[in-house]
């Protein structure tokens, strides 16, 4: 994970958790410099303890580490 990607993770979290957000997890990952959605998902889960898809669908509670 590059420094830019590490800095982008909280932004990705906010985008995915925004009500009415229509982009896929893959689109958000690619927009913020990740070239592989599986790598993005693993990195996101390591950082926040939840998967990006669970944040997008609202099935997991919000993580305080993303604020």
PDB file of C-alpha atoms in Angstrom:
ATOM      1  CA  UNK A   1       0.000   0.000   0.000  1.00  0.00           C
ATOM      2  CA  UNK A   2       1.415   3.359  -1.000  1.00  0.00           C
ATOM      3  CA  UNK A   3       1.272   6.458   1.170  1.00  0.00           C
ATOM      4  CA  UNK A   4      -1.309   7.993  -1.136  1.00  0.00           C
ATOM      5  CA  UNK A   5      -3.507   4.908  -0.842  1.00  0.00           C
ATOM      6  CA  UNK A   6      -3.189   4.947   2.950  1.00  0.00           C
ATOM      7  CA  UNK A   7      -4.289   8.586   3.011  1.00  0.00           C
ATOM      8  CA  UNK A   8      -7.151   7.793   0.626  1.00  0.00           C
ATOM      9  CA  UNK A   9      -8.670   5.029   2.770  1.00  0.00           C
ATOM     10  CA  UNK A  10     -10.641   7.387   5.069  1.00  0.00           C
ATOM     11  CA  UNK A  11     -11.943   9.226   1.989  1.00  0.00           C
ATOM     12  CA  UNK A  12     -13.020   5.924   0.463  1.00  0.00           C
ATOM     13  CA  UNK A  13     -14.766   5.053   3.717  1.00  0.00           C
ATOM     14  CA  UNK A  14     -16.692   8.337   3.693  1.00  0.00           C
ATOM     15  CA  UNK A  15     -17.683   7.903   0.045  1.00  0.00           C
ATOM     16  CA  UNK A  16     -18.928   4.367   0.615  1.00  0.00           C
ATOM     17  CA  UNK A  17     -20.867   5.298   3.745  1.00  0.00           C
ATOM     18  CA  UNK A  18     -22.591   8.318   2.214  1.00  0.00           C
ATOM     19  CA  UNK A  19     -26.359   7.804   2.020  1.00  0.00           C
ATOM     20  CA  UNK A  20     -27.488   7.312  -1.549  1.00  0.00           C
ATOM     21  CA  UNK A  21     -23.981   6.548  -2.795  1.00  0.00           C
ATOM     22  CA  UNK A  22     -24.315   4.706  -6.113  1.00  0.00           C
ATOM     23  CA  UNK A  23     -20.700   3.822  -7.025  1.00  0.00           C
ATOM     24  CA  UNK A  24     -19.446   0.290  -6.654  1.00  0.00           C
ATOM     25  CA  UNK A  25     -16.619  -0.607  -4.302  1.00  0.00           C
ATOM     26  CA  UNK A  26     -14.441  -1.227  -7.369  1.00  0.00           C
ATOM     27  CA  UNK A  27     -15.133   2.238  -8.807  1.00  0.00           C
ATOM     28  CA  UNK A  28     -14.231   3.910  -5.522  1.00  0.00           C
ATOM     29  CA  UNK A  29     -11.062   1.817  -5.220  1.00  0.00           C
ATOM     30  CA  UNK A  30      -9.923   2.659  -8.739  1.00  0.00           C
ATOM     31  CA  UNK A  31     -10.739   6.359  -8.324  1.00  0.00           C
ATOM     32  CA  UNK A  32      -8.410   6.544  -5.323  1.00  0.00           C
ATOM     33  CA  UNK A  33      -5.439   4.729  -6.829  1.00  0.00           C
ATOM     34  CA  UNK A  34      -6.040   1.056  -6.118  1.00  0.00           C
ATOM     35  CA  UNK A  35      -5.607  -1.131  -9.193  1.00  0.00           C
ATOM     36  CA  UNK A  36      -7.082  -4.289  -7.693  1.00  0.00           C
ATOM     37  CA  UNK A  37     -10.423  -4.364  -5.886  1.00  0.00           C
ATOM     38  CA  UNK A  38      -9.497  -7.479  -3.873  1.00  0.00           C
ATOM     39  CA  UNK A  39      -6.360  -5.760  -2.585  1.00  0.00           C
ATOM     40  CA  UNK A  40      -8.436  -2.665  -1.764  1.00  0.00           C
ATOM     41  CA  UNK A  41     -10.966  -4.772   0.165  1.00  0.00           C
ATOM     42  CA  UNK A  42      -8.248  -6.517   2.192  1.00  0.00           C
ATOM     43  CA  UNK A  43      -6.482  -3.236   2.958  1.00  0.00           C
ATOM     44  CA  UNK A  44      -9.770  -1.536   3.877  1.00  0.00           C
ATOM     45  CA  UNK A  45     -10.710  -4.374   6.234  1.00  0.00           C
ATOM     46  CA  UNK A  46      -7.274  -4.277   7.884  1.00  0.00           C
ATOM     47  CA  UNK A  47      -7.633  -0.534   8.444  1.00  0.00           C
ATOM     48  CA  UNK A  48     -11.251  -0.407   9.625  1.00  0.00           C
ATOM     49  CA  UNK A  49     -12.213  -3.918  10.710  1.00  0.00           C
ATOM     50  CA  UNK A  50     -15.128  -4.100   8.259  1.00  0.00           C
ATOM     51  CA  UNK A  51     -15.402  -4.765   4.542  1.00  0.00           C
ATOM     52  CA  UNK A  52     -16.030  -1.895   2.130  1.00  0.00           C
ATOM     53  CA  UNK A  53     -19.125  -3.639   0.791  1.00  0.00           C
ATOM     54  CA  UNK A  54     -20.639  -3.824   4.280  1.00  0.00           C
ATOM     55  CA  UNK A  55     -20.123  -0.080   4.690  1.00  0.00           C
ATOM     56  CA  UNK A  56     -21.643   0.583   1.278  1.00  0.00           C
ATOM     57  CA  UNK A  57     -24.748  -1.460   2.059  1.00  0.00           C
ATOM     58  CA  UNK A  58     -24.997  -0.179   5.626  1.00  0.00           C
ATOM     59  CA  UNK A  59     -24.907  -3.650   7.175  1.00  0.00           C
ATOM     60  CA  UNK A  60     -22.131  -2.832   9.610  1.00  0.00           C
ATOM     61  CA  UNK A  61     -21.937  -0.050  12.145  1.00  0.00           C
ATOM     62  CA  UNK A  62     -19.727   2.883  11.303  1.00  0.00           C
ATOM     63  CA  UNK A  63     -16.093   2.784  12.371  1.00  0.00           C
ATOM     64  CA  UNK A  64     -14.662   5.593  14.499  1.00  0.00           C
ATOM     65  CA  UNK A  65     -11.221   5.129  12.891  1.00  0.00           C
ATOM     66  CA  UNK A  66     -12.507   6.618   9.612  1.00  0.00           C
ATOM     67  CA  UNK A  67     -13.455   9.984  11.032  1.00  0.00           C
TER      68      UNK A  67
END
